[in-house]
PDB file of C-alpha atoms in Angstrom:
ATOM      1  CA  MET A   1       0.000   0.000   0.000  1.00 82.00           C
ATOM      2  CA  LYS A   2       1.477   3.311  -1.120  1.00 88.00           C
ATOM      3  CA  ASN A   3       0.373   6.699   0.071  1.00 91.00           C
ATOM      4  CA  LYS A   4       0.910  10.395  -0.584  1.00 92.00           C
ATOM      5  CA  ILE A   5       0.479  11.651   2.955  1.00 93.00           C
ATOM      6  CA  LYS A   6       3.848  13.332   2.866  1.00 92.00           C
ATOM      7  CA  VAL A   7       2.904  15.216  -0.302  1.00 93.00           C
ATOM      8  CA  PHE A   8      -0.432  16.334   1.142  1.00 93.00           C
ATOM      9  CA  ARG A   9       1.272  17.360   4.350  1.00 94.00           C
ATOM     10  CA  ALA A  10       3.682  19.505   2.366  1.00 93.00           C
ATOM     11  CA  ILE A  11       0.789  21.074   0.416  1.00 93.00           C
ATOM     12  CA  HIS A  12      -1.056  21.921   3.648  1.00 92.00           C
ATOM     13  CA  ASP A  13       2.181  22.876   5.430  1.00 92.00           C
ATOM     14  CA  LEU A  14       1.643  20.421   8.242  1.00 92.00           C
ATOM     15  CA  THR A  15       4.123  18.609  10.416  1.00 92.00           C
ATOM     16  CA  GLN A  16       3.612  14.986  11.386  1.00 91.00           C
ATOM     17  CA  GLU A  17       2.799  16.153  14.895  1.00 90.00           C
ATOM     18  CA  ASN A  18       0.120  18.574  13.635  1.00 91.00           C
ATOM     19  CA  LEU A  19      -1.513  15.966  11.447  1.00 93.00           C
ATOM     20  CA  ALA A  20      -1.388  13.367  14.220  1.00 92.00           C
ATOM     21  CA  GLN A  21      -3.107  15.757  16.635  1.00 90.00           C
ATOM     22  CA  HIS A  22      -5.862  16.566  14.156  1.00 92.00           C
ATOM     23  CA  ILE A  23      -6.465  12.913  13.290  1.00 92.00           C
ATOM     24  CA  GLY A  24      -6.204  11.733  16.893  1.00 90.00           C
ATOM     25  CA  VAL A  25      -3.244   9.363  16.639  1.00 91.00           C
ATOM     26  CA  ASN A  26       0.414   9.336  17.676  1.00 89.00           C
ATOM     27  CA  ARG A  27       3.103  10.979  15.577  1.00 89.00           C
ATOM     28  CA  GLN A  28       4.803   7.584  15.335  1.00 90.00           C
ATOM     29  CA  THR A  29       1.712   6.216  13.604  1.00 92.00           C
ATOM     30  CA  ILE A  30       1.801   8.919  10.921  1.00 93.00           C
ATOM     31  CA  LEU A  31       5.520   8.271  10.469  1.00 92.00           C
ATOM     32  CA  ALA A  32       4.965   4.504  10.178  1.00 92.00           C
ATOM     33  CA  ILE A  33       2.166   4.989   7.616  1.00 93.00           C
ATOM     34  CA  GLU A  34       4.290   7.351   5.530  1.00 92.00           C
ATOM     35  CA  LYS A  35       7.155   4.881   5.522  1.00 90.00           C
ATOM     36  CA  GLY A  36       4.834   2.044   4.517  1.00 89.00           C
ATOM     37  CA  LYS A  37       5.562   0.102   7.692  1.00 90.00           C
ATOM     38  CA  TYR A  38       1.993   0.198   8.912  1.00 92.00           C
ATOM     39  CA  VAL A  39      -1.192  -0.112   6.864  1.00 92.00           C
ATOM     40  CA  PRO A  40      -3.950   1.968   8.495  1.00 93.00           C
ATOM     41  CA  SER A  41      -7.471   0.724   9.034  1.00 93.00           C
ATOM     42  CA  LEU A  42     -10.211   1.894   6.669  1.00 94.00           C
ATOM     43  CA  ASP A  43     -11.505   4.190   9.377  1.00 94.00           C
ATOM     44  CA  LEU A  44      -8.163   5.932   9.807  1.00 94.00           C
ATOM     45  CA  ALA A  45      -7.556   6.068   6.057  1.00 94.00           C
ATOM     46  CA  PHE A  46     -10.917   7.808   5.529  1.00 95.00           C
ATOM     47  CA  ARG A  47     -10.198  10.234   8.356  1.00 94.00           C
ATOM     48  CA  ILE A  48      -6.864  11.192   6.779  1.00 95.00           C
ATOM     49  CA  ALA A  49      -8.396  11.606   3.336  1.00 94.00           C
ATOM     50  CA  ARG A  50     -11.274  13.696   4.657  1.00 94.00           C
ATOM     51  CA  TYR A  51      -8.915  15.890   6.616  1.00 94.00           C
ATOM     52  CA  PHE A  52      -7.096  16.747   3.374  1.00 94.00           C
ATOM     53  CA  GLY A  53     -10.432  17.116   1.572  1.00 94.00           C
ATOM     54  CA  VAL A  54      -9.749  14.490  -1.071  1.00 93.00           C
ATOM     55  CA  SER A  55     -10.962  11.001  -1.862  1.00 93.00           C
ATOM     56  CA  ILE A  56      -9.271   8.012  -0.289  1.00 92.00           C
ATOM     57  CA  GLU A  57      -7.934   6.848  -3.677  1.00 92.00           C
ATOM     58  CA  GLU A  58      -6.001  10.080  -4.037  1.00 92.00           C
ATOM     59  CA  VAL A  59      -4.116   9.469  -0.812  1.00 93.00           C
ATOM     60  CA  PHE A  60      -3.780   5.704  -0.787  1.00 92.00           C
ATOM     61  CA  THR A  61      -2.940   3.430  -3.700  1.00 91.00           C
ATOM     62  CA  TYR A  62      -3.226  -0.313  -3.501  1.00 86.00           C
ATOM     63  CA  GLU A  63      -0.481  -2.117  -5.370  1.00 79.00           C
ATOM     64  CA  GLU A  64      -0.523  -5.865  -5.789  1.00 74.00           C
ATOM     65  CA  GLU A  65       2.745  -7.683  -5.491  1.00 67.00           C
ATOM     66  CA  SER A  66       4.044  -8.480  -8.970  1.00 65.00           C
ATOM     67  CA  PRO A  67       3.906 -12.238  -9.628  1.00 68.00           C
ATOM     68  CA  GLU A  68       7.170 -13.993 -10.293  1.00 66.00           C
ATOM     69  CA  PRO A  69       7.834 -14.594 -14.006  1.00 67.00           C
ATOM     70  CA  PRO A  70       7.234 -18.202 -15.078  1.00 66.00           C
ATOM     71  CA  GLY A  71      10.206 -20.415 -15.652  1.00 54.00           C
TER      72      GLY A  71
ATOM     73  CA  MET P   1      -2.301  14.832  34.556  1.00 82.00           C
ATOM     74  CA  LYS P   2       0.808  14.591  32.430  1.00 84.00           C
ATOM     75  CA  LYS P   3       2.194  11.299  31.145  1.00 83.00           C
ATOM     76  CA  ASN P   4       5.433  11.603  33.100  1.00 86.00           C
ATOM     77  CA  THR P   5       3.547  12.213  36.343  1.00 90.00           C
ATOM     78  CA  TYR P   6       1.578   9.047  35.718  1.00 90.00           C
ATOM     79  CA  TYR P   7       4.754   7.021  35.145  1.00 90.00           C
ATOM     80  CA  LEU P   8       6.224   8.447  38.376  1.00 93.00           C
ATOM     81  CA  ILE P   9       3.120   7.296  40.253  1.00 94.00           C
ATOM     82  CA  VAL P  10       3.454   3.826  38.663  1.00 94.00           C
ATOM     83  CA  GLY P  11       7.061   3.599  39.886  1.00 94.00           C
ATOM     84  CA  PHE P  12       6.099   4.795  43.362  1.00 95.00           C
ATOM     85  CA  ILE P  13       3.303   2.215  43.623  1.00 95.00           C
ATOM     86  CA  ALA P  14       5.658  -0.552  42.432  1.00 94.00           C
ATOM     87  CA  ILE P  15       8.159   0.330  45.176  1.00 95.00           C
ATOM     88  CA  LEU P  16       5.303   0.468  47.692  1.00 95.00           C
ATOM     89  CA  LEU P  17       4.175  -3.025  46.635  1.00 94.00           C
ATOM     90  CA  VAL P  18       7.664  -4.402  47.262  1.00 93.00           C
ATOM     91  CA  PHE P  19       7.457  -3.071  50.818  1.00 94.00           C
ATOM     92  CA  VAL P  20       3.979  -4.586  51.228  1.00 94.00           C
ATOM     93  CA  ILE P  21       5.386  -7.983  50.140  1.00 91.00           C
ATOM     94  CA  TRP P  22       8.071  -7.664  52.784  1.00 91.00           C
ATOM     95  CA  TYR P  23       5.549  -6.532  55.421  1.00 93.00           C
ATOM     96  CA  SER P  24       3.028  -9.292  54.636  1.00 91.00           C
ATOM     97  CA  ASP P  25       5.857 -11.809  55.078  1.00 88.00           C
ATOM     98  CA  LEU P  26       6.771 -10.123  58.361  1.00 90.00           C
ATOM     99  CA  ILE P  27       3.255 -10.386  59.784  1.00 91.00           C
ATOM    100  CA  HIS P  28       2.558 -13.757  58.082  1.00 88.00           C
ATOM    101  CA  MET P  29      -0.504 -12.573  56.170  1.00 88.00           C
ATOM    102  CA  SER P  30      -0.400 -13.308  52.461  1.00 87.00           C
ATOM    103  CA  MET P  31      -3.891 -11.879  51.913  1.00 91.00           C
ATOM    104  CA  LEU P  32      -2.466  -8.384  52.497  1.00 92.00           C
ATOM    105  CA  ILE P  33      -0.300  -8.411  49.370  1.00 91.00           C
ATOM    106  CA  VAL P  34      -3.070  -9.993  47.274  1.00 92.00           C
ATOM    107  CA  VAL P  35      -5.559  -7.272  48.258  1.00 94.00           C
ATOM    108  CA  CYS P  36      -2.943  -4.516  47.886  1.00 95.00           C
ATOM    109  CA  PHE P  37      -1.924  -5.764  44.430  1.00 94.00           C
ATOM    110  CA  ILE P  38      -5.532  -5.756  43.163  1.00 95.00           C
ATOM    111  CA  ALA P  39      -6.123  -2.318  44.709  1.00 96.00           C
ATOM    112  CA  ALA P  40      -2.926  -0.965  43.114  1.00 95.00           C
ATOM    113  CA  VAL P  41      -3.886  -2.219  39.649  1.00 95.00           C
ATOM    114  CA  ALA P  42      -7.405  -0.778  40.014  1.00 96.00           C
ATOM    115  CA  LEU P  43      -5.922   2.555  41.125  1.00 95.00           C
ATOM    116  CA  LEU P  44      -3.538   2.659  38.152  1.00 93.00           C
ATOM    117  CA  TYR P  45      -6.346   1.900  35.692  1.00 92.00           C
ATOM    118  CA  SER P  46      -8.497   4.664  37.164  1.00 93.00           C
ATOM    119  CA  LEU P  47      -5.591   7.166  37.177  1.00 91.00           C
ATOM    120  CA  ARG P  48      -4.824   6.345  33.546  1.00 88.00           C
ATOM    121  CA  ARG P  49      -8.110   7.920  32.479  1.00 88.00           C
ATOM    122  CA  TYR P  50      -6.931  11.297  33.764  1.00 88.00           C
ATOM    123  CA  VAL P  51      -3.731  11.358  31.694  1.00 86.00           C
ATOM    124  CA  THR P  52      -4.189  14.023  29.047  1.00 82.00           C
ATOM    125  CA  ASP P  53      -1.218  13.497  26.724  1.00 76.00           C
ATOM    126  CA  LEU P  54      -1.296   9.707  26.468  1.00 74.00           C
ATOM    127  CA  ILE P  55      -2.861   8.709  23.143  1.00 76.00           C
ATOM    128  CA  GLU P  56      -3.429   5.027  22.440  1.00 82.00           C
ATOM    129  CA  ASP P  57      -4.279   4.667  18.776  1.00 87.00           C
ATOM    130  CA  GLU P  58      -5.024   1.661  16.570  1.00 91.00           C
ATOM    131  CA  ARG P  59      -1.348   0.956  15.893  1.00 92.00           C
ATOM    132  CA  ASP P  60      -0.624   0.747  19.642  1.00 91.00           C
ATOM    133  CA  ARG P  61      -3.593  -1.554  20.114  1.00 92.00           C
ATOM    134  CA  LYS P  62      -2.449  -3.782  17.261  1.00 94.00           C
ATOM    135  CA  ILE P  63       1.073  -4.019  18.707  1.00 94.00           C
ATOM    136  CA  ASN P  64      -0.385  -4.857  22.146  1.00 93.00           C
ATOM    137  CA  GLU P  65      -2.721  -7.479  20.722  1.00 94.00           C
ATOM    138  CA  GLN P  66      -0.091  -9.232  18.658  1.00 94.00           C
ATOM    139  CA  ALA P  67       2.516  -9.217  21.416  1.00 94.00           C
ATOM    140  CA  MET P  68       0.020 -10.616  23.931  1.00 94.00           C
ATOM    141  CA  MET P  69      -1.265 -13.214  21.466  1.00 95.00           C
ATOM    142  CA  ARG P  70       2.245 -14.511  20.742  1.00 93.00           C
ATOM    143  CA  THR P  71       3.097 -14.570  24.451  1.00 94.00           C
ATOM    144  CA  MET P  72      -0.024 -16.558  25.269  1.00 92.00           C
ATOM    145  CA  GLN P  73       0.584 -18.939  22.364  1.00 91.00           C
ATOM    146  CA  VAL P  74       3.914 -19.851  23.940  1.00 87.00           C
ATOM    147  CA  PHE P  75       2.914 -19.751  27.577  1.00 88.00           C
ATOM    148  CA  TRP P  76      -0.535 -21.238  27.892  1.00 88.00           C
ATOM    149  CA  VAL P  77       0.871 -24.709  27.190  1.00 89.00           C
ATOM    150  CA  VAL P  78       3.652 -24.310  29.778  1.00 87.00           C
ATOM    151  CA  PHE P  79       1.290 -22.835  32.375  1.00 86.00           C
ATOM    152  CA  CYS P  80      -1.420 -25.456  31.889  1.00 88.00           C
ATOM    153  CA  ALA P  81       1.020 -28.390  31.922  1.00 88.00           C
ATOM    154  CA  PHE P  82       2.780 -27.113  35.042  1.00 87.00           C
ATOM    155  CA  SER P  83      -0.441 -26.251  36.871  1.00 86.00           C
ATOM    156  CA  ILE P  84      -2.029 -29.656  36.157  1.00 88.00           C
ATOM    157  CA  GLY P  85       1.156 -31.376  37.326  1.00 85.00           C
ATOM    158  CA  ALA P  86       1.244 -29.226  40.467  1.00 84.00           C
ATOM    159  CA  VAL P  87      -2.396 -29.984  41.346  1.00 84.00           C
ATOM    160  CA  LEU P  88      -1.830 -33.733  40.930  1.00 83.00           C
ATOM    161  CA  GLN P  89       1.315 -33.490  43.050  1.00 79.00           C
ATOM    162  CA  MET P  90      -0.685 -31.820  45.822  1.00 77.00           C
ATOM    163  CA  LEU P  91      -3.214 -34.670  45.559  1.00 80.00           C
ATOM    164  CA  ARG P  92      -0.292 -36.993  46.367  1.00 73.00           C
ATOM    165  CA  VAL P  93      -0.264 -38.630  42.935  1.00 74.00           C
ATOM    166  CA  PRO P  94       3.294 -39.953  42.355  1.00 71.00           C
ATOM    167  CA  THR P  95       5.319 -38.140  39.753  1.00 67.00           C
ATOM    168  CA  LEU P  96       6.251 -41.328  37.932  1.00 68.00           C
ATOM    169  CA  PRO P  97       4.614 -44.788  37.838  1.00 68.00           C
ATOM    170  CA  PRO P  98       5.392 -46.889  40.957  1.00 65.00           C
ATOM    171  CA  SER P  99       7.260 -49.505  38.924  1.00 65.00           C
ATOM    172  CA  PHE P 100       9.537 -46.868  37.390  1.00 64.00           C
ATOM    173  CA  GLY P 101      13.091 -47.060  38.713  1.00 60.00           C
ATOM    174  CA  ARG P 102      12.400 -49.672  41.402  1.00 62.00           C
ATOM    175  CA  ILE P 103      15.037 -52.298  42.013  1.00 63.00           C
ATOM    176  CA  PRO P 104      13.436 -55.749  42.017  1.00 65.00           C
ATOM    177  CA  PRO P 105      13.955 -57.682  45.271  1.00 65.00           C
ATOM    178  CA  PRO P 106      16.478 -60.510  45.209  1.00 68.00           C
ATOM    179  CA  PRO P 107      15.130 -63.992  44.390  1.00 70.00           C
ATOM    180  CA  GLY P 108      13.381 -65.599  47.344  1.00 67.00           C
ATOM    181  CA  ASN P 109      12.578 -62.259  49.025  1.00 66.00           C
ATOM    182  CA  GLU P 110       9.542 -61.336  46.927  1.00 61.00           C
ATOM    183  CA  PRO P 111       6.678 -60.009  49.059  1.00 59.00           C
ATOM    184  CA  SER P 112       3.946 -62.573  49.503  1.00 58.00           C
ATOM    185  CA  PRO P 113       0.605 -61.534  48.034  1.00 57.00           C
ATOM    186  CA  ILE P 114      -1.245 -63.788  50.530  1.00 57.00           C
ATOM    187  CA  PRO P 115      -1.202 -62.330  54.055  1.00 56.00           C
ATOM    188  CA  THR P 116      -0.131 -64.643  56.821  1.00 56.00           C
ATOM    189  CA  PRO P 117      -2.245 -64.656  60.013  1.00 56.00           C
ATOM    190  CA  GLY P 118       0.340 -62.611  61.927  1.00 56.00           C
ATOM    191  CA  SER P 119       0.720 -59.998  59.221  1.00 54.00           C
ATOM    192  CA  VAL P 120      -2.933 -58.960  59.066  1.00 52.00           C
ATOM    193  CA  PRO P 121      -3.359 -55.563  60.736  1.00 53.00           C
ATOM    194  CA  GLN P 122      -5.547 -55.295  63.771  1.00 53.00           C
ATOM    195  CA  GLY P 123      -8.001 -52.851  62.240  1.00 51.00           C
ATOM    196  CA  GLY P 124      -8.758 -55.123  59.284  1.00 49.00           C
ATOM    197  CA  PRO P 125      -7.009 -56.315  56.170  1.00 50.00           C
ATOM    198  CA  GLY P 126      -6.994 -52.901  54.521  1.00 50.00           C
ATOM    199  CA  GLU P 127      -5.406 -50.920  57.339  1.00 50.00           C
ATOM    200  CA  MET P 128      -1.887 -50.563  58.632  1.00 50.00           C
ATOM    201  CA  PRO P 129      -1.477 -50.702  62.420  1.00 53.00           C
ATOM    202  CA  MET P 130       0.140 -47.836  64.252  1.00 53.00           C
ATOM    203  CA  GLY P 131       3.898 -48.081  64.644  1.00 51.00           C
ATOM    204  CA  VAL P 132       4.387 -50.588  61.878  1.00 53.00           C
ATOM    205  CA  PRO P 133       6.472 -49.103  59.065  1.00 52.00           C
ATOM    206  CA  ASP P 134       4.801 -49.066  55.696  1.00 52.00           C
ATOM    207  CA  THR P 135       7.697 -50.718  53.867  1.00 52.00           C
ATOM    208  CA  ASN P 136       6.025 -50.827  50.479  1.00 54.00           C
ATOM    209  CA  HIS P 137       5.075 -47.134  50.528  1.00 52.00           C
ATOM    210  CA  THR P 138       8.464 -46.178  51.955  1.00 51.00           C
ATOM    211  CA  ALA P 139      10.170 -48.044  49.137  1.00 49.00           C
ATOM    212  CA  ILE P 140       8.122 -46.122  46.599  1.00 49.00           C
ATOM    213  CA  LYS P 141       8.864 -42.875  48.377  1.00 49.00           C
ATOM    214  CA  ASP P 142      12.583 -43.719  48.411  1.00 48.00           C
ATOM    215  CA  THR P 143      12.726 -44.348  44.712  1.00 47.00           C
ATOM    216  CA  LEU P 144      10.216 -41.683  43.739  1.00 46.00           C
ATOM    217  CA  PRO P 145      10.708 -38.616  45.882  1.00 53.00           C
ATOM    218  CA  ASP P 146       8.407 -35.623  45.419  1.00 59.00           C
ATOM    219  CA  LEU P 147      10.109 -33.556  42.781  1.00 65.00           C
ATOM    220  CA  LEU P 148       8.503 -30.303  43.851  1.00 70.00           C
ATOM    221  CA  SER P 149       7.346 -29.123  47.240  1.00 76.00           C
ATOM    222  CA  PRO P 150       4.394 -26.690  47.338  1.00 76.00           C
ATOM    223  CA  ARG P 151       6.835 -23.890  48.147  1.00 79.00           C
ATOM    224  CA  MET P 152       8.953 -24.780  45.101  1.00 82.00           C
ATOM    225  CA  ILE P 153       5.810 -24.939  42.921  1.00 82.00           C
ATOM    226  CA  GLY P 154       4.980 -21.396  44.016  1.00 82.00           C
ATOM    227  CA  TYR P 155       8.483 -20.160  43.254  1.00 85.00           C
ATOM    228  CA  ILE P 156       8.463 -21.786  39.817  1.00 87.00           C
ATOM    229  CA  GLN P 157       5.071 -20.306  38.966  1.00 86.00           C
ATOM    230  CA  LEU P 158       6.311 -16.882  40.020  1.00 86.00           C
ATOM    231  CA  GLY P 159       9.402 -17.419  37.864  1.00 89.00           C
ATOM    232  CA  LEU P 160       7.231 -18.425  34.911  1.00 89.00           C
ATOM    233  CA  LEU P 161       5.145 -15.298  35.396  1.00 88.00           C
ATOM    234  CA  CYS P 162       8.284 -13.127  35.343  1.00 89.00           C
ATOM    235  CA  LEU P 163       9.485 -14.983  32.249  1.00 91.00           C
ATOM    236  CA  MET P 164       6.133 -14.318  30.596  1.00 91.00           C
ATOM    237  CA  ILE P 165       6.466 -10.600  31.290  1.00 91.00           C
ATOM    238  CA  PHE P 166       9.973 -10.585  29.771  1.00 93.00           C
ATOM    239  CA  LEU P 167       8.682 -12.482  26.745  1.00 93.00           C
ATOM    240  CA  TYR P 168       5.830 -10.011  26.338  1.00 93.00           C
ATOM    241  CA  VAL P 169       8.250  -7.079  26.459  1.00 94.00           C
ATOM    242  CA  GLY P 170      10.434  -8.834  23.866  1.00 94.00           C
ATOM    243  CA  PHE P 171       7.495  -9.414  21.520  1.00 94.00           C
ATOM    244  CA  ARG P 172       6.359  -5.847  22.049  1.00 93.00           C
ATOM    245  CA  ILE P 173       9.772  -4.501  21.042  1.00 93.00           C
ATOM    246  CA  TYR P 174       9.739  -6.794  17.994  1.00 93.00           C
ATOM    247  CA  TYR P 175       6.308  -5.613  16.798  1.00 93.00           C
ATOM    248  CA  GLU P 176       7.143  -1.997  17.615  1.00 91.00           C
ATOM    249  CA  ARG P 177      10.102  -2.284  15.260  1.00 90.00           C
ATOM    250  CA  LYS P 178       8.037  -4.150  12.672  1.00 90.00           C
ATOM    251  CA  TYR P 179       5.419  -1.393  12.546  1.00 88.00           C
ATOM    252  CA  GLY P 180       7.964   1.374  12.242  1.00 82.00           C
ATOM    253  CA  GLY P 181       8.240   2.395  15.859  1.00 76.00           C
ATOM    254  CA  TRP P 182      11.848   3.508  15.736  1.00 72.00           C
ATOM    255  CA  GLU P 183      12.032   4.859  12.234  1.00 71.00           C
ATOM    256  CA  THR P 184      14.162   7.953  11.820  1.00 69.00           C
ATOM    257  CA  ASP P 185      12.245  11.114  11.179  1.00 66.00           C
ATOM    258  CA  GLU P 186      13.041  12.973   7.975  1.00 59.00           C
ATOM    259  CA  GLU P 187      11.405  16.192   9.046  1.00 55.00           C
TER     260      GLU P 187
END
């Protein structure tokens, strides 16, 4: 799961701490989501998207793992 | 209340509990430490609600859940096996089968299964008279001593509990790292 939280944060001139306070989570959680270490729940993903005023698909992108080539 | 104040109170209560353990041993009343421990945990849970800067979000809950689940997966087997064994030991069930490890008597000295008139106890065939040593039971006791006294069972269970806490902390650190807990900040 990829996301553009960092980009949206830059657009809105927000620090991780600011965003975390508005969303109601820890700063470490925002950091972990940005780094792709933690996949947020649907609830949290919607809250983040709504805070930036965009749809969830604009913030989060689901990428399937590429299958290994045959042979 | 600030988070650091809460942690200071936790430390203070932990030190206080150590003194209560010592005092309950001094006055020979184990119920004191049991009641104090439950009261301390209840107090900490109620104080936790007043901490303003302690946010537990879904990532924290997930880390807690996974660490506890892994700990229990390892420990419930050990705890159950040990507790069942301890209960049976307290019911005086021998640790190993009576035939295990016994040296057979030399030929000609086998105990007779048919009681002779002089060997029948006074209270009836099923009872052993006072003062007569129970040689058969003593032989079993000699070869199969109780592996664990009740005191030792208590110590081992306490040790297992401490080990479980260490294991939980280890799993928690592992999942904290897995979910990006100690990532470096680029800001």
